[in-house]
XYZ file of C-alpha atoms in Angstrom:
325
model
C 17.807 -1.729 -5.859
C 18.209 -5.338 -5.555
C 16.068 -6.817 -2.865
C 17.968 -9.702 -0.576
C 17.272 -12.824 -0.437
C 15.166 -13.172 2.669
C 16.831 -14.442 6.360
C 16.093 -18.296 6.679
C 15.727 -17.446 10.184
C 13.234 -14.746 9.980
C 9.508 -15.888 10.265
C 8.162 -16.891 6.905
C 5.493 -15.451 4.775
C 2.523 -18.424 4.400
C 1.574 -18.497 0.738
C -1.722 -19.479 -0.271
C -0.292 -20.650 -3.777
C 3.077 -22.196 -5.464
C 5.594 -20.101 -7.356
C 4.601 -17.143 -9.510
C 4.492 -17.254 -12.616
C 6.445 -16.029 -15.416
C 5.685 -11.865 -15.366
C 3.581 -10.628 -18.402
C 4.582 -7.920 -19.825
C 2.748 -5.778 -22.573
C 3.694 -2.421 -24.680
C 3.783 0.441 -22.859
C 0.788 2.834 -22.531
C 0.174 6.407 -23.761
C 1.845 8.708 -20.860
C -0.731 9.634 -18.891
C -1.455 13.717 -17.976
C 0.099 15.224 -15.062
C -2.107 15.628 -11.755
C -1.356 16.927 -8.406
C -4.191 17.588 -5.586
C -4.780 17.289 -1.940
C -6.702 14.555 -0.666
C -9.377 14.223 1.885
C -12.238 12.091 3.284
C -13.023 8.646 3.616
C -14.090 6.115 1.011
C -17.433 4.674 1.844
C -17.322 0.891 2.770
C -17.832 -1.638 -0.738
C -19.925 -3.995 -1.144
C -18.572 -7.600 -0.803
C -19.686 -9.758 -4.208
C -18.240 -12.571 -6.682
C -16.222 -15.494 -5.672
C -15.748 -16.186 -2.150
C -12.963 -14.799 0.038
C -10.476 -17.258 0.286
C -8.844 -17.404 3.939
C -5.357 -18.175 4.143
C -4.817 -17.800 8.111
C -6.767 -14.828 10.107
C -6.142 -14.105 13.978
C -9.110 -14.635 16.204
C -12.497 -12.696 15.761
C -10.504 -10.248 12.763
C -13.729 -10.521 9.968
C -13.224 -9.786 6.046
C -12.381 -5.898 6.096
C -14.082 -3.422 3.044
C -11.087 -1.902 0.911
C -8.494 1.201 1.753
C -10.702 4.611 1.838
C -8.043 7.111 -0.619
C -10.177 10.116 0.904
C -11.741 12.285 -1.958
C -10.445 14.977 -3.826
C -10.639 18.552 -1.744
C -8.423 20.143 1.375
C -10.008 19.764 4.651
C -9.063 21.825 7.898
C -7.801 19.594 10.533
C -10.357 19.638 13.490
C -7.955 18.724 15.843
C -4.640 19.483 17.100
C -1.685 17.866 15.696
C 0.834 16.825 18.353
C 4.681 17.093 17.410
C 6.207 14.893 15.246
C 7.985 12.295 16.957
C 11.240 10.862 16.245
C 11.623 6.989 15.423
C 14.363 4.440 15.632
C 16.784 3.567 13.233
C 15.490 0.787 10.240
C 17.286 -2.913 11.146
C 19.377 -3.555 8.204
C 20.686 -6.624 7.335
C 20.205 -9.954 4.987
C 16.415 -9.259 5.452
C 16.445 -5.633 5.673
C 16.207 -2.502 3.900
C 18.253 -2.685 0.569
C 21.606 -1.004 0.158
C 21.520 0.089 -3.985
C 19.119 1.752 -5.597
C 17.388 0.292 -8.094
C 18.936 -0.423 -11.482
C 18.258 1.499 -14.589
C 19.526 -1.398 -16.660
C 15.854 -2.647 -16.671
C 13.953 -1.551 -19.813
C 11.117 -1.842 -18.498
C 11.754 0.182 -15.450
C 10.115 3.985 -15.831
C 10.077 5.295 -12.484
C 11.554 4.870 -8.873
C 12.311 6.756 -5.773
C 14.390 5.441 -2.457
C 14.431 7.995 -0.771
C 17.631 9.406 -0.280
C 17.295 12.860 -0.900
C 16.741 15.506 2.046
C 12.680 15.728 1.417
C 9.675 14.665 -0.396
C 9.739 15.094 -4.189
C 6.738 17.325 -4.568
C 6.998 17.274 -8.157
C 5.630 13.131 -7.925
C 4.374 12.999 -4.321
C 1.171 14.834 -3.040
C 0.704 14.827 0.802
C -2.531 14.396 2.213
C -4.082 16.987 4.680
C -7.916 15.913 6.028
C -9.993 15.341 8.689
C -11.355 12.007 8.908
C -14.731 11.338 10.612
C -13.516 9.853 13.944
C -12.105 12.921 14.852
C -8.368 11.907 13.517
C -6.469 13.973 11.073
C -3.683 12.962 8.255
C -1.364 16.019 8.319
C 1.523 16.440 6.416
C 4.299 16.537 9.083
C 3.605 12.928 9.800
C 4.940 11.905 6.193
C 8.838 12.278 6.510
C 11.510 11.565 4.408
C 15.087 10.827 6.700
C 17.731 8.039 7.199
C 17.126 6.955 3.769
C 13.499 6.500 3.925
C 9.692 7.424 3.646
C 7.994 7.277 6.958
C 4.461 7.828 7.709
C 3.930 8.432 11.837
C 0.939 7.634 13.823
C 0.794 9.069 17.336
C -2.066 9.147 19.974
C -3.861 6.467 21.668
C -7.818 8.567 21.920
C -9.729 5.240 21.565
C -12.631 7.408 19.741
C -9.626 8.334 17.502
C -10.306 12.120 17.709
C -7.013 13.756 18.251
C -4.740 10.937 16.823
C -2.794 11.784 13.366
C -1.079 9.837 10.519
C -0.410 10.497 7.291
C -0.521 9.285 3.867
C 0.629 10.356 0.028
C 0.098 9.718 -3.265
C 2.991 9.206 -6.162
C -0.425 11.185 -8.225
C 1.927 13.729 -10.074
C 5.424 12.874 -12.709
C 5.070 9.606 -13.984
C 2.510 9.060 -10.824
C -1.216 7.874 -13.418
C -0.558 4.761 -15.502
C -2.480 2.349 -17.425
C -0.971 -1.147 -16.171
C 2.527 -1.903 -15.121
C 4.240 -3.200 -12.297
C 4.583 -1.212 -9.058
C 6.689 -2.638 -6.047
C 7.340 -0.908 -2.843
C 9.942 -2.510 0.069
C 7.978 -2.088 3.160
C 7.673 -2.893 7.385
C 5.178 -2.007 9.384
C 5.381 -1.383 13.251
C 2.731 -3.152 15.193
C 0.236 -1.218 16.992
C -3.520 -0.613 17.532
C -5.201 1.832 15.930
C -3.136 2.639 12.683
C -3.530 0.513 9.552
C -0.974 1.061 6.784
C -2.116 0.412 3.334
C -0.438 0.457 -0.042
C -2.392 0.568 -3.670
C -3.710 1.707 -6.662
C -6.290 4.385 -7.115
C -7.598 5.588 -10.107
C -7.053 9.284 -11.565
C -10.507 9.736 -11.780
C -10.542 10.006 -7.645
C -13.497 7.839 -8.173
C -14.107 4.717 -6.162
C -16.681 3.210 -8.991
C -13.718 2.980 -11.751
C -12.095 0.402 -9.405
C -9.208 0.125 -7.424
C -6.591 -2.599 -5.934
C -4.903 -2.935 -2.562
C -1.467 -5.116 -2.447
C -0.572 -4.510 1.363
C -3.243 -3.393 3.319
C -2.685 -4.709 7.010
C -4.666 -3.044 9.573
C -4.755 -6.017 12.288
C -2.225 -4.560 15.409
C 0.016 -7.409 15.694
C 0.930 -7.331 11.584
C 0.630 -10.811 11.498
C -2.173 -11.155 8.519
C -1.809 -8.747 5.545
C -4.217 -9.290 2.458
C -4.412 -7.926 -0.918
C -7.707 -7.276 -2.935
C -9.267 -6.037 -6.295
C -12.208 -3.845 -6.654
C -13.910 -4.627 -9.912
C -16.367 -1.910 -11.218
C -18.247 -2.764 -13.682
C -22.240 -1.418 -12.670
C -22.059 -2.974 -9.495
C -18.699 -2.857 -7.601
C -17.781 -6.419 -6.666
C -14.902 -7.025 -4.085
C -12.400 -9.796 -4.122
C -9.452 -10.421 -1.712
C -6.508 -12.867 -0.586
C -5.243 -12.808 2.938
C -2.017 -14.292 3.566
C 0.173 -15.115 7.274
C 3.445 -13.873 8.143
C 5.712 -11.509 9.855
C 4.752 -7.806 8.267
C 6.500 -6.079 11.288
C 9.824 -7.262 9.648
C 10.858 -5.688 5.626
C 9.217 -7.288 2.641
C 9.094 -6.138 -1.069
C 5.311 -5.766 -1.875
C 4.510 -5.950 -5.510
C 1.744 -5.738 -7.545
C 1.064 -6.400 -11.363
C -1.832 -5.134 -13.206
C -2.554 -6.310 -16.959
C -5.752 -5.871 -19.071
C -6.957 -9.245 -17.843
C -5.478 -9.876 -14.899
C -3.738 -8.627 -10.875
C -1.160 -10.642 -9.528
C 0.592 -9.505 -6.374
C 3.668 -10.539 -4.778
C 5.669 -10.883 -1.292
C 8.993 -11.275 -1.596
C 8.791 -12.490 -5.144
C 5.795 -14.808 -4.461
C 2.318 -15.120 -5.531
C -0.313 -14.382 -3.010
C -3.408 -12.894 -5.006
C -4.005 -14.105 -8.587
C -7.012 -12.611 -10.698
C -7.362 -15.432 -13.035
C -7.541 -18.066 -9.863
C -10.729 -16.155 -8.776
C -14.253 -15.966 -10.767
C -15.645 -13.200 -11.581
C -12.920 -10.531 -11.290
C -12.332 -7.709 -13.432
C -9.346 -5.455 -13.476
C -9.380 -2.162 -13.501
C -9.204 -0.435 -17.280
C -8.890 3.250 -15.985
C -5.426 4.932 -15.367
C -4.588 4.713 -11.539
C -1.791 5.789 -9.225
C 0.301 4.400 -6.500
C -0.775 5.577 -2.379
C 0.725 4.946 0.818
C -1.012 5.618 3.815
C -1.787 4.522 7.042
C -5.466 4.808 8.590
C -6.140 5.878 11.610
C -8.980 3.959 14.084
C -11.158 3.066 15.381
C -13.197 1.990 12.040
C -12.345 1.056 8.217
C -11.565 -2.504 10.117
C -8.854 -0.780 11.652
C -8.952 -1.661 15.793
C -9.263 1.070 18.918
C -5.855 2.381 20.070
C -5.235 0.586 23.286
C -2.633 1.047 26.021
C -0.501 -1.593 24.698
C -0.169 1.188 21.520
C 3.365 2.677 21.420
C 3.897 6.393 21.437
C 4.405 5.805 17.824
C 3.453 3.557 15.278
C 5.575 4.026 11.728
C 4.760 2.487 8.467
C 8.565 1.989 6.835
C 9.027 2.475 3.120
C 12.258 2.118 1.811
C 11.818 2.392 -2.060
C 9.011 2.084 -4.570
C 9.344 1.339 -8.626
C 7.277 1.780 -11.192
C 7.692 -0.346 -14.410
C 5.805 -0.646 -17.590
């Protein structure tokens, strides 16, 4: 797909820096193995290090949050009910909406993509987690959903202890799912709402948190208006580095993220935001790692208490992702 141009009069994304630069792009890698599993658990938080965090704009009292927990490898029974699936609105279309083609195949470097059109999930790439998390929430897979032309992940309940409430989340972890740097980009909204934080990155094959990982969207504040993107560098001690930036994340923007042997640079709407080789001390990943799209459920990971101001459901909007070398 092509993205459009964004809406002049649609609140702006603040960027920290200037224009990106000119993409790098290096031979492809070895194609990685095939790899399909359940995920459950909760990363444990990281430990902050290197360079220091570098705030951009940050709503009142909302501290430096650890990185996205991709729960660890292994099925877990839910411990609590899951309530029906509820139904969402319609996706706003428009100059600064979803796109209308999908994406082109003219691009050489372009191996992979998915928008979403078909009647369900491709199993074959996408693996749908099923766990119980330890507030008492649950990811089940009935709250992913694939319909009007996009991925959805649901949140529903408003338990402030969290036990009872359900999301969802999935990894692109089988065909063409682990590489060894590329480009990903995903064309994303997020619905406001306490008490569900939608995140989209990279973990590594290994399903281990000490070979590193990187977050490009991770916004878990409720009002959307502060999304950051970070690396986790792993080399003996894991070191933590992250970029918030302002804007509008309730509305569609194309998230991207580029991972090299010596550098992460990651992109809203075709700007910079988070640049590796701007920051001391950071390290990129050098392990094979797959794309994830989830969205946590609080209270904790940073993520707030539901509230009553949450809405009977909060949906994290996908409308494509693409994988290139």
């Amino acid at each position: 797909m092509t993205a459009p141009d964004p809406d002049p009069t649609q609140p702006q994304v603040v960027y920290p820096f200037g224009e990106p630069p000119e993409p790098v792009f290096e031979p492809p890698p070895p194609p990685g193995g095939r790899r399909r599993y359940l995920l459950a658990g909760v990363l444990a938080l990281v430990v902050l290090g290197g360079a220091a965090l570098a705030v951009v704009w940050l709503r009142g009292g909302h501290g430096p949050a650890q990185p996205p927990p991709p729960p660890a490898a292994g099925p877990a029974s839910p411990s609590a009910a899951v309530p029906p699936t509820p139904t969402t609105a319609a996706s706003p279309t428009g100059p600064a909406g979803r796109s209308s083609a999908p994406a082109s195949p003219a691009d050489p470097n372009l191996v992979a993509a998915d928008d979403f059109t078909a009647p369900a999930l491709d199993t074959d790439r996408w693996s749908v987690y099923d766990s119980t998390n330890p507030n008492g929430s649950t990811w089940a897979g009935k709250m992913v959903q694939v319909t009007g032309g996009e991925l959805r992940i649901v949140g529903v309940g408003r338990n402030p202890t969290g036990a009872g409430n359900v999301s969802g989340g999935l990894c692109w972890c089988g065909t063409d799912g682990d590489r060894l740097y590329g480009k990903w980009q995903v064309r994303a909204r997020f619905e406001a709402g306490a008490g569900y934080g939608p995140v989209i990155g990279l973990w590594p094959e290994s399903d281990k948190e000490n070979d590193g990982s990187i977050g490009f969207a991770d916004c878990r504040v409720a009002d959307r208006r502060t999304m950051r993107g970070y690396t986790v560098s792993a080399l003996g001690t894991t070191k933590y580095f992250e970029q918030p930036v302002a804007g509008d994340f309730t509305a569609w923007h194309t998230y991207t993220v580029e991972w090299r042997q010596r550098l992460v640079r990651m992109y809203v709407d075709g700007k910079v935001f988070f640049d590796s080789t701007r920051q001391a001390g950071v390290v990129p990943p050098t392990v094979p790692m797959h794309l994830y799209l989830q969205q946590l459920v609080g209270p904790g990971d940073d993520v707030p208490a539901p509230d009553a101001h949450t809405p009977d459901a909060v949906t994290m909007h996908v409308d494509w992702v693409r994988v290139y070398r």
